[in-house]
Structures are given as structure tokens and as C-alpha cells.
Short mmCIF file of C-alpha atoms and ligand atoms in Angstrom, two decimals:
data_model
loop_
_atom_site.label_atom_id
_atom_site.label_comp_id
_atom_site.label_asym_id
_atom_site.label_seq_id
_atom_site.Cartn_x
_atom_site.Cartn_y
_atom_site.Cartn_z
CA MET A 1421 -2.18 -19.28 13.64
CA SER A 1422 -3.04 -15.73 14.71
CA ASP A 1423 -5.73 -13.82 12.82
CA THR A 1424 -3.25 -10.97 12.40
CA ILE A 1425 -0.65 -11.59 9.71
CA LEU A 1426 1.03 -8.18 9.91
CA ARG A 1427 1.07 -5.68 12.73
CA PHE A 1428 2.31 -2.11 12.92
CA ASP A 1429 2.96 -1.13 16.49
CA GLY A 1430 3.53 2.60 17.01
CA VAL A 1431 5.49 2.85 13.75
CA SER A 1432 7.01 6.16 12.67
CA ARG A 1433 9.37 6.92 9.82
CA ASP A 1434 11.32 10.15 9.46
CA PHE A 1435 13.22 11.48 6.45
CA SER A 1436 15.92 14.12 6.73
CA SER A 1437 16.87 16.59 4.09
CA GLN A 1438 19.29 19.47 3.79
CA LYS A 1439 17.54 22.79 4.44
CA GLY A 1440 19.55 24.73 1.91
CA PHE A 1441 23.16 25.31 1.05
CA PHE A 1442 24.07 26.66 4.51
CA GLY A 1443 21.13 25.29 6.40
CA GLY A 1444 21.20 22.33 8.74
CA LYS A 1445 19.25 19.17 8.32
CA ARG A 1446 15.52 19.19 8.75
CA THR A 1447 13.40 16.17 9.40
CA MET A 1448 9.93 15.31 8.27
CA ARG A 1449 7.74 12.52 9.57
CA ALA A 1450 6.24 10.55 6.66
CA VAL A 1451 4.53 7.98 8.88
CA ASP A 1452 3.49 8.99 12.37
CA SER A 1453 2.88 6.56 15.28
CA LEU A 1454 0.90 4.10 13.23
CA THR A 1455 -0.70 1.15 15.00
CA LEU A 1456 -2.56 -1.22 12.74
CA ASP A 1457 -3.42 -4.91 12.50
CA VAL A 1458 -3.69 -6.45 9.04
CA PRO A 1459 -6.08 -9.41 9.35
CA ARG A 1460 -5.31 -12.64 7.53
CA GLY A 1461 -7.32 -13.47 4.42
CA LYS A 1462 -8.84 -10.01 4.10
CA VAL A 1463 -8.24 -6.96 1.92
CA THR A 1464 -7.16 -3.99 4.02
CA GLY A 1465 -7.36 -0.77 2.02
CA VAL A 1466 -5.21 2.29 2.74
CA VAL A 1467 -6.44 5.59 1.31
CA GLY A 1468 -5.31 9.18 1.50
CA GLU A 1469 -4.12 12.04 -0.64
CA SER A 1470 -0.83 12.01 -2.50
CA GLY A 1471 2.10 12.49 -0.10
CA CYS A 1472 0.28 11.25 3.01
CA GLY A 1473 2.70 8.36 3.49
CA LYS A 1474 1.06 5.42 1.74
CA SER A 1475 4.13 4.22 -0.16
CA THR A 1476 6.30 4.71 2.91
CA LEU A 1477 3.85 2.49 4.81
CA ALA A 1478 4.09 -0.13 2.02
CA ARG A 1479 7.88 -0.15 2.20
CA LEU A 1480 7.83 -0.34 5.98
CA ALA A 1481 5.48 -3.34 5.75
CA LEU A 1482 8.11 -5.33 3.85
CA HIS A 1483 11.03 -3.88 5.80
CA LEU A 1484 12.38 -2.30 2.63
CA LEU A 1485 12.55 0.74 4.92
CA LYS A 1486 13.39 0.60 8.60
CA PRO A 1487 11.07 2.31 11.06
CA THR A 1488 12.51 5.27 12.98
CA ALA A 1489 10.37 4.16 15.94
CA GLY A 1490 8.03 1.27 16.68
CA HIS A 1491 7.85 -2.28 15.37
CA VAL A 1492 6.57 -4.02 12.25
CA CYS A 1493 5.76 -7.66 13.02
CA PHE A 1494 5.05 -10.28 10.38
CA GLU A 1495 3.56 -13.51 11.74
CA GLY A 1496 4.48 -12.28 15.20
CA ASN A 1497 8.16 -11.67 14.38
CA ASP A 1498 9.60 -8.17 14.67
CA LEU A 1499 11.25 -7.74 11.26
CA ALA A 1500 13.92 -5.43 12.70
CA GLY A 1501 15.05 -8.18 15.08
CA LEU A 1502 15.71 -10.82 12.40
CA THR A 1503 19.10 -11.81 11.06
CA PRO A 1504 19.54 -11.05 7.33
CA ALA A 1505 19.03 -14.76 6.53
CA ALA A 1506 15.85 -14.97 8.62
CA LEU A 1507 14.55 -11.75 7.06
CA ARG A 1508 15.14 -13.21 3.59
CA ARG A 1509 13.15 -16.30 4.59
CA GLN A 1510 10.26 -14.18 5.88
CA ARG A 1511 10.31 -12.07 2.73
CA ARG A 1512 9.32 -15.08 0.64
CA HIS A 1513 5.95 -14.89 2.37
CA MET A 1514 5.43 -11.19 1.69
CA GLN A 1515 5.60 -9.64 -1.75
CA MET A 1516 4.89 -6.28 -3.34
CA VAL A 1517 3.21 -5.14 -6.53
CA PHE A 1518 4.17 -1.61 -7.61
CA GLN A 1519 2.31 0.95 -9.64
CA ASP A 1520 4.93 0.60 -12.36
CA PRO A 1521 6.38 -2.90 -12.06
CA TYR A 1522 8.96 -2.21 -14.73
CA SER A 1523 10.63 0.72 -13.05
CA SER A 1524 12.79 -1.79 -11.19
CA ILE A 1525 13.29 -4.37 -13.94
CA ASN A 1526 16.06 -4.51 -16.48
CA PRO A 1527 14.43 -3.84 -19.88
CA ARG A 1528 16.84 -6.37 -21.40
CA PHE A 1529 15.27 -9.16 -19.33
CA THR A 1530 12.77 -11.38 -21.09
CA ILE A 1531 9.40 -11.79 -19.38
CA ARG A 1532 10.52 -15.26 -18.26
CA ASP A 1533 13.66 -13.83 -16.63
CA ALA A 1534 11.52 -11.20 -14.91
CA VAL A 1535 9.10 -13.78 -13.50
CA MET A 1536 11.93 -16.06 -12.38
CA GLU A 1537 14.03 -13.28 -10.81
CA PRO A 1538 12.50 -13.68 -7.30
CA PHE A 1539 13.79 -17.27 -7.26
CA GLN A 1540 17.28 -16.07 -8.14
CA VAL A 1541 17.15 -13.46 -5.39
CA HIS A 1542 16.27 -16.24 -2.95
CA GLY A 1543 18.93 -18.61 -4.28
CA VAL A 1544 16.45 -21.16 -5.69
CA ARG A 1545 17.98 -22.84 -8.75
CA HIS A 1546 16.11 -24.31 -11.71
CA THR A 1547 17.08 -26.17 -14.85
CA ARG A 1548 16.06 -24.46 -18.10
CA ALA A 1549 13.12 -26.81 -18.49
CA GLU A 1550 11.95 -26.20 -14.91
CA ALA A 1551 12.25 -22.44 -15.37
CA LYS A 1552 10.20 -22.65 -18.55
CA ASP A 1553 7.45 -24.66 -16.86
CA LYS A 1554 7.33 -22.51 -13.75
CA ALA A 1555 7.29 -19.21 -15.60
CA ALA A 1556 4.49 -20.54 -17.83
CA ARG A 1557 2.50 -21.56 -14.78
CA PHE A 1558 2.78 -18.16 -13.09
CA LEU A 1559 2.05 -16.26 -16.30
CA GLU A 1560 -1.08 -18.36 -16.74
CA MET A 1561 -2.13 -17.70 -13.17
CA ALA A 1562 -1.85 -13.99 -13.92
CA GLY A 1563 -4.05 -14.45 -17.00
CA LEU A 1564 -1.26 -14.17 -19.58
CA ASP A 1565 -0.43 -16.35 -22.55
CA PRO A 1566 2.73 -18.33 -21.61
CA GLN A 1567 4.06 -17.61 -25.11
CA LEU A 1568 4.77 -14.08 -23.89
CA ALA A 1569 7.69 -15.49 -21.86
CA GLU A 1570 10.09 -14.91 -24.75
CA ARG A 1571 9.12 -11.26 -25.18
CA TYR A 1572 10.60 -8.10 -23.68
CA PRO A 1573 8.77 -5.62 -21.43
CA GLN A 1574 8.57 -2.91 -24.08
CA GLN A 1575 6.57 -5.29 -26.31
CA LEU A 1576 3.78 -5.54 -23.72
CA SER A 1577 0.80 -3.29 -22.99
CA GLY A 1578 0.43 -1.56 -19.62
CA GLY A 1579 -2.12 -4.10 -18.43
CA GLN A 1580 0.07 -7.03 -19.53
CA LYS A 1581 3.07 -5.54 -17.73
CA GLN A 1582 1.10 -5.25 -14.53
CA ARG A 1583 0.06 -8.90 -14.92
CA VAL A 1584 3.77 -9.78 -15.17
CA GLY A 1585 4.28 -7.80 -11.95
CA ILE A 1586 1.58 -9.91 -10.34
CA ALA A 1587 3.08 -13.15 -11.73
CA ARG A 1588 6.41 -12.16 -10.16
CA ALA A 1589 4.76 -11.48 -6.84
CA LEU A 1590 3.07 -14.90 -6.95
CA ALA A 1591 6.24 -16.80 -7.83
CA LEU A 1592 7.37 -17.46 -4.27
CA GLU A 1593 3.86 -18.39 -3.13
CA PRO A 1594 3.47 -15.57 -0.61
CA ASP A 1595 0.80 -15.21 2.07
CA LEU A 1596 0.71 -11.40 2.01
CA ILE A 1597 0.87 -9.09 -1.00
CA VAL A 1598 1.26 -5.36 -0.59
CA LEU A 1599 -0.23 -3.63 -3.63
CA ASP A 1600 0.90 -0.01 -3.98
CA GLU A 1601 -1.51 1.72 -6.38
CA PRO A 1602 -1.37 -1.30 -8.72
CA THR A 1603 -3.88 0.09 -11.23
CA ALA A 1604 -3.18 3.82 -10.98
CA SER A 1605 -1.46 4.07 -14.36
CA LEU A 1606 -3.99 1.92 -16.27
CA ASP A 1607 -7.16 2.71 -18.22
CA VAL A 1608 -10.41 2.17 -16.36
CA SER A 1609 -11.40 -0.96 -18.33
CA ILE A 1610 -7.96 -2.55 -17.78
CA GLN A 1611 -8.12 -1.54 -14.10
CA ALA A 1612 -11.32 -3.53 -13.72
CA GLN A 1613 -9.69 -6.62 -15.25
CA ILE A 1614 -6.71 -6.39 -12.91
CA ILE A 1615 -8.97 -6.01 -9.88
CA ALA A 1616 -11.01 -9.04 -11.02
CA LEU A 1617 -7.76 -11.02 -11.35
CA LEU A 1618 -6.60 -9.97 -7.87
CA ALA A 1619 -9.97 -10.91 -6.38
CA ASP A 1620 -9.84 -14.32 -8.05
CA LEU A 1621 -6.25 -15.01 -6.94
CA LYS A 1622 -7.08 -14.01 -3.39
CA THR A 1623 -9.89 -16.56 -3.20
CA ARG A 1624 -7.98 -19.32 -4.96
CA LEU A 1625 -4.72 -18.90 -3.05
CA GLY A 1626 -6.04 -17.65 0.30
CA LEU A 1627 -3.99 -14.43 0.08
CA THR A 1628 -4.02 -11.39 2.32
CA TYR A 1629 -3.77 -7.98 0.66
CA LEU A 1630 -2.69 -4.59 1.89
CA PHE A 1631 -4.17 -2.51 -0.92
CA ILE A 1632 -2.93 1.05 -1.23
CA SER A 1633 -4.78 3.51 -3.41
CA HIS A 1634 -5.93 7.07 -3.73
CA ASP A 1635 -8.96 5.87 -5.69
CA LEU A 1636 -11.75 5.80 -3.14
CA GLY A 1637 -14.31 4.21 -5.41
CA LEU A 1638 -11.95 1.31 -6.04
CA VAL A 1639 -11.12 0.90 -2.38
CA ARG A 1640 -14.78 0.89 -1.45
CA TYR A 1641 -15.46 -1.75 -4.07
CA PHE A 1642 -12.50 -4.04 -3.38
CA CYS A 1643 -11.60 -3.81 0.30
CA ASP A 1644 -13.03 -5.42 3.43
CA ARG A 1645 -11.79 -2.63 5.68
CA ILE A 1646 -10.33 0.80 5.04
CA VAL A 1647 -7.57 2.72 6.79
CA VAL A 1648 -7.82 6.46 6.16
CA MET A 1649 -4.47 8.30 6.35
CA TYR A 1650 -3.83 11.99 6.76
CA LEU A 1651 -0.32 13.44 6.93
CA GLY A 1652 1.27 10.15 7.93
CA ALA A 1653 -1.27 9.16 10.56
CA ALA A 1654 -4.19 6.76 10.46
CA VAL A 1655 -7.19 8.94 11.35
CA GLU A 1656 -9.92 6.33 11.03
CA ILE A 1657 -10.16 2.58 10.50
CA LEU A 1658 -13.44 1.61 8.88
CA PRO A 1659 -14.22 -2.02 9.79
CA SER A 1660 -16.39 -2.43 6.69
CA THR A 1661 -17.08 -0.44 3.55
CA ASP A 1662 -20.55 0.55 4.75
CA ALA A 1663 -19.42 1.69 8.23
CA PRO A 1664 -20.38 5.31 8.97
CA HIS A 1665 -17.64 7.91 8.40
CA ARG A 1666 -16.89 9.43 11.79
CA HIS A 1667 -13.77 11.49 11.08
CA PRO A 1668 -14.48 14.83 9.34
CA TYR A 1669 -11.60 14.12 6.92
CA THR A 1670 -13.02 10.71 5.96
CA ARG A 1671 -16.42 12.23 5.39
CA THR A 1672 -15.09 15.01 3.16
CA LEU A 1673 -12.86 12.59 1.29
CA MET A 1674 -15.59 10.04 0.72
CA ASP A 1675 -18.18 12.65 -0.21
CA SER A 1676 -15.84 14.17 -2.78
CA ALA A 1677 -15.19 10.71 -4.23
CA PHE A 1678 -18.79 10.35 -5.23
CA LEU A 1679 -19.37 13.75 -6.79
CA PRO A 1680 -21.12 13.53 -10.14
CA ASP A 1681 -18.36 15.56 -11.87
CA PRO A 1682 -15.54 13.09 -12.68
CA GLU A 1683 -12.88 15.82 -12.71
CA ARG A 1684 -13.69 17.01 -9.20
CA ARG A 1685 -14.07 13.41 -8.11
CA LYS A 1686 -10.57 12.53 -9.25
CA THR A 1687 -8.74 15.34 -7.58
CA VAL A 1688 -10.34 15.30 -4.12
CA THR A 1689 -10.24 19.08 -3.91
CA ALA A 1690 -13.55 19.69 -2.18
CA MET A 1691 -11.66 20.72 0.94
CA THR A 1692 -10.47 24.20 1.65
CA GLY A 1693 -7.50 25.13 3.80
CA GLU A 1694 -3.87 24.13 3.77
CA ILE A 1695 -2.33 20.79 4.55
CA PRO A 1696 0.25 21.62 7.22
CA SER A 1697 3.86 20.94 6.31
CA ALA A 1698 5.14 17.61 7.55
CA PHE A 1699 8.31 19.52 8.54
CA GLU A 1700 6.46 21.86 10.90
CA ARG A 1701 3.65 19.90 12.40
CA PRO A 1702 1.16 21.90 14.40
CA PRO A 1703 0.75 20.78 18.03
CA GLY A 1704 -2.90 19.79 17.71
CA CYS A 1705 -4.86 18.00 15.01
CA ALA A 1706 -3.15 18.15 11.60
CA PHE A 1707 -6.57 18.46 9.94
CA ALA A 1708 -7.70 21.48 11.99
CA PRO A 1709 -6.96 24.19 9.35
CA ARG A 1710 -9.31 22.38 6.95
CA CYS A 1711 -11.94 21.23 9.44
CA SER A 1712 -15.26 23.02 9.94
CA LEU A 1713 -15.62 21.44 13.40
CA ALA A 1714 -12.24 22.54 14.76
CA SER A 1715 -12.34 23.84 18.33
CA SER A 1716 -9.59 25.40 20.43
CA ARG A 1717 -8.91 21.95 21.86
CA CYS A 1718 -8.27 20.67 18.33
CA TYR A 1719 -5.49 23.27 17.84
CA ALA A 1720 -3.90 22.47 21.21
CA GLU A 1721 -4.15 18.73 21.68
CA LYS A 1722 -3.34 16.01 19.19
CA PRO A 1723 -6.15 13.45 18.90
CA VAL A 1724 -5.06 9.81 19.09
CA LEU A 1725 -6.67 6.87 17.36
CA LEU A 1726 -9.07 5.58 19.98
CA THR A 1727 -11.24 2.52 19.83
CA THR A 1728 -14.38 3.83 21.40
CA GLU A 1729 -17.62 1.88 21.56
CA ARG A 1730 -17.49 1.95 17.77
CA HIS A 1731 -14.50 1.78 15.41
CA PRO A 1732 -11.15 3.55 15.85
CA VAL A 1733 -11.14 7.27 15.03
CA ALA A 1734 -8.63 10.02 15.88
CA CYS A 1735 -10.83 13.06 16.47
CA HIS A 1736 -11.97 15.14 19.44
CA HIS A 1737 -15.43 15.64 17.95
CA PRO A 1738 -16.24 12.55 15.88
CA LEU A 1739 -19.38 12.59 13.77
CA ASP A 1740 -22.32 10.35 14.53
N1 LIG B 2376 13.18 8.46 0.40
C1 LIG B 2376 12.60 9.59 0.79
N2 LIG B 2376 13.35 10.66 1.17
C2 LIG B 2376 12.77 11.81 1.58
N3 LIG B 2376 11.45 12.00 1.67
C3 LIG B 2376 10.65 11.00 1.30
C4 LIG B 2376 11.18 9.74 0.84
N4 LIG B 2376 10.13 8.92 0.56
C5 LIG B 2376 9.01 9.63 0.82
N5 LIG B 2376 9.32 10.86 1.28
C6 LIG B 2376 8.36 11.90 1.67
O1 LIG B 2376 7.44 11.30 2.57
C7 LIG B 2376 6.14 11.79 2.33
C8 LIG B 2376 5.21 10.62 2.05
O2 LIG B 2376 5.55 10.07 0.79
P1 LIG B 2376 4.86 8.77 0.22
O3 LIG B 2376 4.93 7.69 1.24
O4 LIG B 2376 5.48 8.48 -1.11
O5 LIG B 2376 3.35 9.24 0.04
P2 LIG B 2376 2.17 8.67 -0.90
O6 LIG B 2376 2.57 7.32 -1.36
O7 LIG B 2376 0.96 8.67 -0.01
O8 LIG B 2376 2.00 9.65 -2.01
C9 LIG B 2376 6.22 12.77 1.18
O9 LIG B 2376 6.27 14.08 1.69
C10 LIG B 2376 7.52 12.39 0.49
O10 LIG B 2376 8.11 13.51 -0.11
S1 LIG B 2377 -9.87 16.69 16.07
FE1 LIG B 2377 -10.96 18.61 15.71
S2 LIG B 2377 -9.92 19.53 13.93
FE2 LIG B 2377 -9.32 17.37 14.01
S3 LIG B 2377 -10.77 16.36 12.71
FE3 LIG B 2377 -11.63 16.22 14.75
S4 LIG B 2377 -12.96 18.01 14.94
FE4 LIG B 2377 -11.68 18.38 13.15
MG1 LIG B 2378 2.69 6.46 -3.26
#
């Protein structure tokens, strides 16, 4: 078995929109030439500001979105090359937990129906008694009282709902779980409980996580390695949470995350300068207008993610 469970190989994803009533279509690149290995059994964190392409990356990982260019390979198989039946089989091994797990669930479903839905989607049939037992088991694994199975989503707290989302993700016994801001809408104390649950499940079940968040403190605490995204591109891949920050964006981002003032910390606004529009990308480095180290080369030539003698960083003048 390869150490890499999921691989992005030069993956880009474009979205088109109408420019205006008479205008033509214009295209923006939400994910830009991303190459990334997700190692088995580890937590790979993805951080970056809102709109930088994190959720698009999550959906590409599970082939809920098709790449415009490049390949997403799960266990060595290019997901775009699979037949629908083979893709469905692969999908059992890869699941997703959303920020709001109930946005995609029928509010008239009981909790048991919600937990058992992945089986239905995959054509796995159960008797009533089997469904009851299985749902109870997965609810318990997610730290919930199995009695909640008879309830409806609106009767649950935010933290309980997210636990149901996790129980659903566990139902098909996946190897990889993509977590897209799973605690972003929860109170800090509940957040900590969910993270503790995820850490415990990972150890017990040998899971691999792709953990997407804009909360840098959380990512530093929970992840083994960190991918820093800026305007759709990975600009630095930190091999460990204590690795030095070599990209000027990573340094600014991480510094701002640990400011004493919680309001400033939350909003990551320590940077000045504009984020370029993803519709009109500048030729050089997308971070140049905000970077104190920008040179004329930075405005002319796009830096690529290079593995130098240290870890991968996309910058012409990386920090020491
Ligand atoms: N289905 C879509 N159609 C058009 N644009 C989209 C779509 N999904 C995402 N985008 C755009 O792609 C960019 C990245 O979005 P997203 O991946 O949701 O970022 P993040 O999760 O980091 O906030 C944003 O500019 C967003 O508006
Ligand atoms: S390439 Fe230049 S502008 Fe971009 S981050 Fe590095 S130093 Fe700054
Ligand atoms: Mg998102």
C-alpha cells in the first residue's frame, strides 16, 4: 500500500459566469495547478482566507467537482477515469464532513434515517432491526446517545448535529475523511469536543484526514502538516507544525493568528494591499501587491511550488 492515499496532480478548476446582461462569459480559476500528496494516516491541514479555494479543493478531492485540468488520484486511481459504478465503489472509502451537515439533509428525516442514508445511496439494504443496531453503533462512535435516533435535526444542538454528520461519514467505514471547516459554526468549547472526538476516531480507526479550516490556531493544534493556500494556489507546504514559515504570506498569516487581540486574530487583516481578482490574475506572484519583499521579478514571473533543500514554497525570495 502506498503512503499516499490521495494525490492532486496539477489540478485546476475554473468557474465561468456571465459578465453582465450583454457581456460574454468570464472565467475565474478557483484552484490553480495544485500538486499535493495526502499521506495516509496523517492529518493534512489546508488553510487560507475565505474565497481562496478551500471548499473547491474539498469537492475536487471527492470528485464532487471535476477538475478543469490535472488529475485527482485516490489509491492510485484517477477518479476521472473511473466508470460511474467504480467511482461509487471508491467513494465508500472517502467521505466528507461539512460545516453545516444539515444543509443537505431533509429536515423530515429522523437522525436514524440521516445516519443510514449513505447505505441507501450505495444500495446496501438492512432490515429494520439491523438499521436500528447500526445507527446506534455509529451514533455511539460519534459520542451521541443512541436514543437520539428517533429525533429530528431541529431538536438537536449545533454540536450534536455535527456529531450526526460525523456518524454519517463513518457509516461506510471510510479510509479518508475530508473535513470542510467542521467546527466553524460552533462555540469554542463545543469545537474542542469535536476536535477531541475526531482525534480519537482517527487513532481508533486509522483514518486519514484532509482538514480544511481558516482557523490557524486549530490547524496548528490538530494537523501533522499544513498546506497554505493563496488565491487558489498552494504557496507553502509545512511538513510539521513547528517548521519555519518561509513564504511571506504564511508568515503574515501565522503572525496575525497569534495576536493578543482576539478580534484582529479572527479576521486575519494584518495585511495591507488588495487581493487580486481571480478573474484578472496578474502575470507574476498573486501576493505581490501585499508583499513587503516584492521585487520586479515577482511582478513579472509567477513563482512555482519548488521543493528546495527544505520544504516546498512558491516564492522568489523565501524567508530563512
Ligand atoms: N459553483 C461555483 N460557481 C462559481 N464560482 C464558484 C463556485 N464555487 C466556488 N466559486 C468561487 O471560487 C472561489 C473559491 O471558493 P471556495 O472554494 O468556496 O473558497 P473557500 O472555501 O476557501 O472560502 C470563490 O471566488 C468562489 O466565489
Ligand atoms: S514571490 Fe515575491 S511577491 Fe511573491 S511572496 Fe515571494 S517575495 Fe513576495
Ligand atoms: Mg469554504
